Amino acid sequence: MAKYVYLFGPGGTDGNAQERNLLGGKGANLAEMCLLGLPVPAGFTITTQCCTEYFRLGGDFPESLAAEVQEALKRTEKTMGMKYGDADNPLLVSSRSGARSSMPGMMETVLNVGLCTKTIPGLVRKSGSERFVYDAYRRLITMYSDVVMEKAEGIEPVEGQGIRQQLEKLLAAVKKSKKYKEDTDLTVDDLKQLCEAYKAKIKEMLGRDFPDDAMEQLSGAIGAVFKSWNGRRAISYRRIEGIPDDWGTAVNVQSMVFGNMGDDSATGVAFSRNPATGEDKFYGEWLINAQGEDVVAGIRTPSPLNEETKNEQNRHLPSLETEWPDLYKELHDIRDKLETHYTDMQDIEFTIQNKKLYMLQCRNGKRTGTAALNMAMDMLSEGLIDEETAVTRVGADQLDELLHPLVDPEAEKKVASVAEGLPAGPGGACGQIVFTSQEAVEAANAGKTVILVREETNPEDVEGMRAAEGILTARGGMTSHAALVARGWGKCCIVGAGELKIDVQAGTMSVGGKTFKKDGYITLNGTKGLVYDGQLAMIDATENPRFQEFMAIVDRFRTMGVRTNADTPEDAKIARQYGAEGIGLFRTEHMFYGKGSEDALFQLRKMILSSTDAERQAAIDDLAPFVKKDIKDTLEAMDGLPVTIRLLDPPLHEFAPGTVEGQKEMAEALDTTVEEIAGRVESLHEVNPMMGHRGVRLGITHPTLTEMQIRAIFEAMKELRAEGKNPKPEIMVPVTCAVGELDVTKKVYDRIKAEVAPSLDVHYGTMIEIPRACLLADKMALTAEFFSFGTNDLTQMGFGFSRDDIGGFLGAYVSQGILEADPFQTIDQAGIGQLIEMAVEKGRAARGNLKVGICGEQGGDPASVEFCFETGLDYVSCSPYRVPIARLAAAQAAIKAKK
Ligand code: ADP
Ligand code: MG
Ligand code: MG
């Protein structure tokens, strides 16, 4: 029979930090802290396995659980010297969620469980404070009715009308009528009356009594924590973070310690280093006479932990360091101990009860990309970690944020900010105001860039936070839920901008005499916490030396190549700066689009619309110099590095003139009528152009087009060689499905090579982007010297999903869990991945030294890069700005494979 309950505390600890899959992160680390001898209130963890079993039984506890819980409770009571549910000496507990990986605020916790008519008088006698007991009681009633009686029962109230909000309204009404500012101003009588009013409201709203039995409360609270795994918020967070549904959450039942026992008690949250900047300073917030949730919920402005990390918002408040120096020192020592033990930045929760310190949680802290980089480099030089570990400490996705836009400091100098808050998430963001999560999602889907503005940080908002470019809240501290989540995503975020007056109903936000409406523009500087009216200019974050240093270490562990997809010499130069080791995809057709393309496009159109072979040949000859120049410039920019040049790929009608003016121009050039040209354009029309006359098929029907391109490549190479350069072009044939296509084209290649430059070597290969080519890869490899997987088309044709038409259904596929992710963003390893694996295996069997790479969009996606590494690809190729991300992901994949 499975063991479902693991004890922790001074009286004995069953688990440790290694058991996070079974005990959840919180449970495993509580056990580990006990093993380290830190002051942790005793308790026990009910395993994630029990959670899975609970759901398997349709929401019922496994039979053996009750006895295990009784036994663990008995041992906890013994350690604490109190008894659960006892009239004289009652023990209270919390019931805390905790999954394998941290999901801040997404699941539930209930505090003060075990307070009821029977235990209240005993606790009053023991604590000597009636006020404290009723404060704890009203918190229990609020949390319990919300978590156990409403959410766990699947009741979905209208937004803002849930039981918690109803009870908070009662509280606010009392505070208002008595002119109180803080919750701590409430008197014993206020609290007693409130508790009665709460219970009446619960009966009225939910049709049930608040349970007055300690054991009933405990089993309700345990079940509700399990159920919170399948709460709406938790599910959408898992989707975003790619956390599997079957992990389940553990439940930690832990003896309560009270930060709200009076003015010699407090509660707080801290990071062993600054999670926004990475600075090596103990950083945190605390509140006197408060219970856990108060700091995070932003009910009062928390005080700073120490003097050196004070900021504008909390400078006037006393720090723990000056207020209670002994306790600060004890906490600081624990900070050092934990960092040395875990060799990483820790996010910790603590509570002080009557001047005694207790540890309630520790975990590796979430951090911004900037902080991740700085901490990795600092810890490396401190000797806390080695280079290999440093490389694994920055998420490949986080790098993106380091290369992200900032508000242009010049633009910032010229205007005054309209509001100021705490810099919770770095970088800059500029967008249109929305006031609800739903509005944010809708606007983002409609292609708008939005800033989500909220009164306070609410975990229900995850989807909206995800959709927004930036987040701004009026309340909350640096450790509030929004701040934690935004930081985890590297999203620009400002919290606690206290001067904002937000009216969600009216759709307005006012500050400093100015009113902003929904859809109005604002700009956030999340690094400084400043809010601006309107749209300020943004700039790219410049390369910083630390980043360069880090990337140099990264490359020491990387074995797979990283190239870039670049179509212009400018892109090639940027990509080189980002460390690209060549071009994996150079799309020649790019020269016919955009600025400066008019002349080349004119020649191409002549070719497309010509009616005789002679006319066509003349047009091709006129086009040749443009093609050669384009290729030569790019080869020069990438001198010494390989450049994979793809032969013309798109269907020709894409370039045919669509406008009357354009057609008139071509009529003149080809000496014919506009009607005639219009007719020729019309005849090029295809029903399914993506599967039509394109790619290698163009060269099969117009061999002189292929010839011209190959000649341009050889000539460009020859000329550059003569100039003392070292060009390394490779020729790639697109959209192939049969080796015959490659053979026919190869004949042209051989002929031109013999004619122009017999001594020059240019690799000849193909893009693999049609499933048939994967199936016949052994044949394709007889002629092709390299493969490059074009995973955009391979995904399109493998799924039968038109890339340009997925908007209507793909979202539903992902949200309904039919597909785990968008296969155009991350390689579908289960399906398309098999095609790739097969093609690599077959291709290499036919040609041992076959070079293989990937040049689809997914080449810059960390999970896809890891897959490419495992599949044995020689390189990945991605857009210039994703090159550092691919380099890091490739190095991390190599490190992981070693272990
Ligand atoms: P979350 O995962 O959302 O942080 P927690 O389980 O950590 O939820 O609990 C929420 C708050 O309650 C935290 O501030 C925590 O420190 C506090 N808390 C939880 N259990 C206890 C306890 N036994 N005694 C005192 N405070 C507690
Ligand atoms: Mg916590
Ligand atoms: Mg393609």
PDB file of C-alpha atoms and ligand atoms in Angstrom, residues 26 41 94 96-97 105 107 109 111 254-258 267 291-293 296 349 351 360-361 363 481, ligand 1:
ATOM      1  CA  LYS A  26       6.762  23.244  -0.804  1.00  0.00           C
ATOM      2  CA  PRO A  41       6.455  24.529  12.624  1.00  0.00           C
ATOM      3  CA  SER A  94      -2.922  25.440   7.807  1.00  0.00           C
ATOM      4  CA  ARG A  96      -1.384  24.399   2.013  1.00  0.00           C
ATOM      5  CA  SER A  97      -1.172  23.448  -1.620  1.00  0.00           C
ATOM      6  CA  GLY A 105      -1.116  31.955  -6.203  1.00  0.00           C
ATOM      7  CA  MET A 107      -3.923  27.075  -5.972  1.00  0.00           C
ATOM      8  CA  THR A 109      -4.315  27.549   1.090  1.00  0.00           C
ATOM      9  CA  LEU A 111      -5.104  29.162   7.430  1.00  0.00           C
ATOM     10  CA  GLN A 254       1.210  22.517   9.164  1.00  0.00           C
ATOM     11  CA  SER A 255       0.906  23.820  12.724  1.00  0.00           C
ATOM     12  CA  MET A 256      -0.029  27.484  12.692  1.00  0.00           C
ATOM     13  CA  VAL A 257       2.293  30.154  13.974  1.00  0.00           C
ATOM     14  CA  PHE A 258       0.849  33.621  14.274  1.00  0.00           C
ATOM     15  CA  THR A 267       5.057  38.099   8.844  1.00  0.00           C
ATOM     16  CA  GLN A 291      -0.884  37.044   8.790  1.00  0.00           C
ATOM     17  CA  GLY A 292       0.844  35.526   5.729  1.00  0.00           C
ATOM     18  CA  GLU A 293      -1.516  36.606   2.987  1.00  0.00           C
ATOM     19  CA  VAL A 296       1.240  39.316  -0.741  1.00  0.00           C
ATOM     20  CA  GLU A 349       8.385  33.074   3.787  1.00  0.00           C
ATOM     21  CA  THR A 351       6.579  34.538  10.462  1.00  0.00           C
ATOM     22  CA  LEU A 360       7.365  28.632   6.466  1.00  0.00           C
ATOM     23  CA  GLN A 361       8.688  28.176   2.952  1.00  0.00           C
ATOM     24  CA  ARG A 363      12.169  27.701  -2.945  1.00  0.00           C
ATOM     25  CA  HIS A 481       1.267  37.738  -7.052  1.00  0.00           C
TER      26      HIS A 481
HETATM   27  P1  ADP B   1       1.153  30.198  -1.535  1.00  0.00           P
HETATM   28  O1  ADP B   1       1.696  28.975  -2.174  1.00  0.00           O
HETATM   29  O2  ADP B   1       0.065  30.843  -2.276  1.00  0.00           O
HETATM   30  O3  ADP B   1       2.260  31.116  -1.113  1.00  0.00           O
HETATM   31  P2  ADP B   1       1.108  29.234   1.153  1.00  0.00           P
HETATM   32  O4  ADP B   1       0.696  27.842   1.419  1.00  0.00           O
HETATM   33  O5  ADP B   1       2.555  29.475   1.143  1.00  0.00           O
HETATM   34  O6  ADP B   1       0.441  29.700  -0.205  1.00  0.00           O
HETATM   35  O7  ADP B   1       0.399  30.096   2.254  1.00  0.00           O
HETATM   36  C1  ADP B   1      -0.093  31.396   2.126  1.00  0.00           C
HETATM   37  C2  ADP B   1       0.414  32.280   3.251  1.00  0.00           C
HETATM   38  O8  ADP B   1       0.093  31.757   4.519  1.00  0.00           O
HETATM   39  C3  ADP B   1       1.916  32.412   3.236  1.00  0.00           C
HETATM   40  O9  ADP B   1       2.269  33.727   3.546  1.00  0.00           O
HETATM   41  C4  ADP B   1       2.366  31.496   4.311  1.00  0.00           C
HETATM   42  O10 ADP B   1       3.580  31.884   4.879  1.00  0.00           O
HETATM   43  C5  ADP B   1       1.228  31.586   5.315  1.00  0.00           C
HETATM   44  N1  ADP B   1       1.133  30.344   6.080  1.00  0.00           N
HETATM   45  C6  ADP B   1       0.909  29.111   5.578  1.00  0.00           C
HETATM   46  N2  ADP B   1       0.933  28.186   6.542  1.00  0.00           N
HETATM   47  C7  ADP B   1       1.165  28.834   7.694  1.00  0.00           C
HETATM   48  C8  ADP B   1       1.314  28.417   9.049  1.00  0.00           C
HETATM   49  N3  ADP B   1       1.237  27.140   9.405  1.00  0.00           N
HETATM   50  N4  ADP B   1       1.546  29.370   9.969  1.00  0.00           N
HETATM   51  C9  ADP B   1       1.627  30.674   9.610  1.00  0.00           C
HETATM   52  N5  ADP B   1       1.498  31.130   8.371  1.00  0.00           N
HETATM   53  C10 ADP B   1       1.272  30.223   7.406  1.00  0.00           C
END
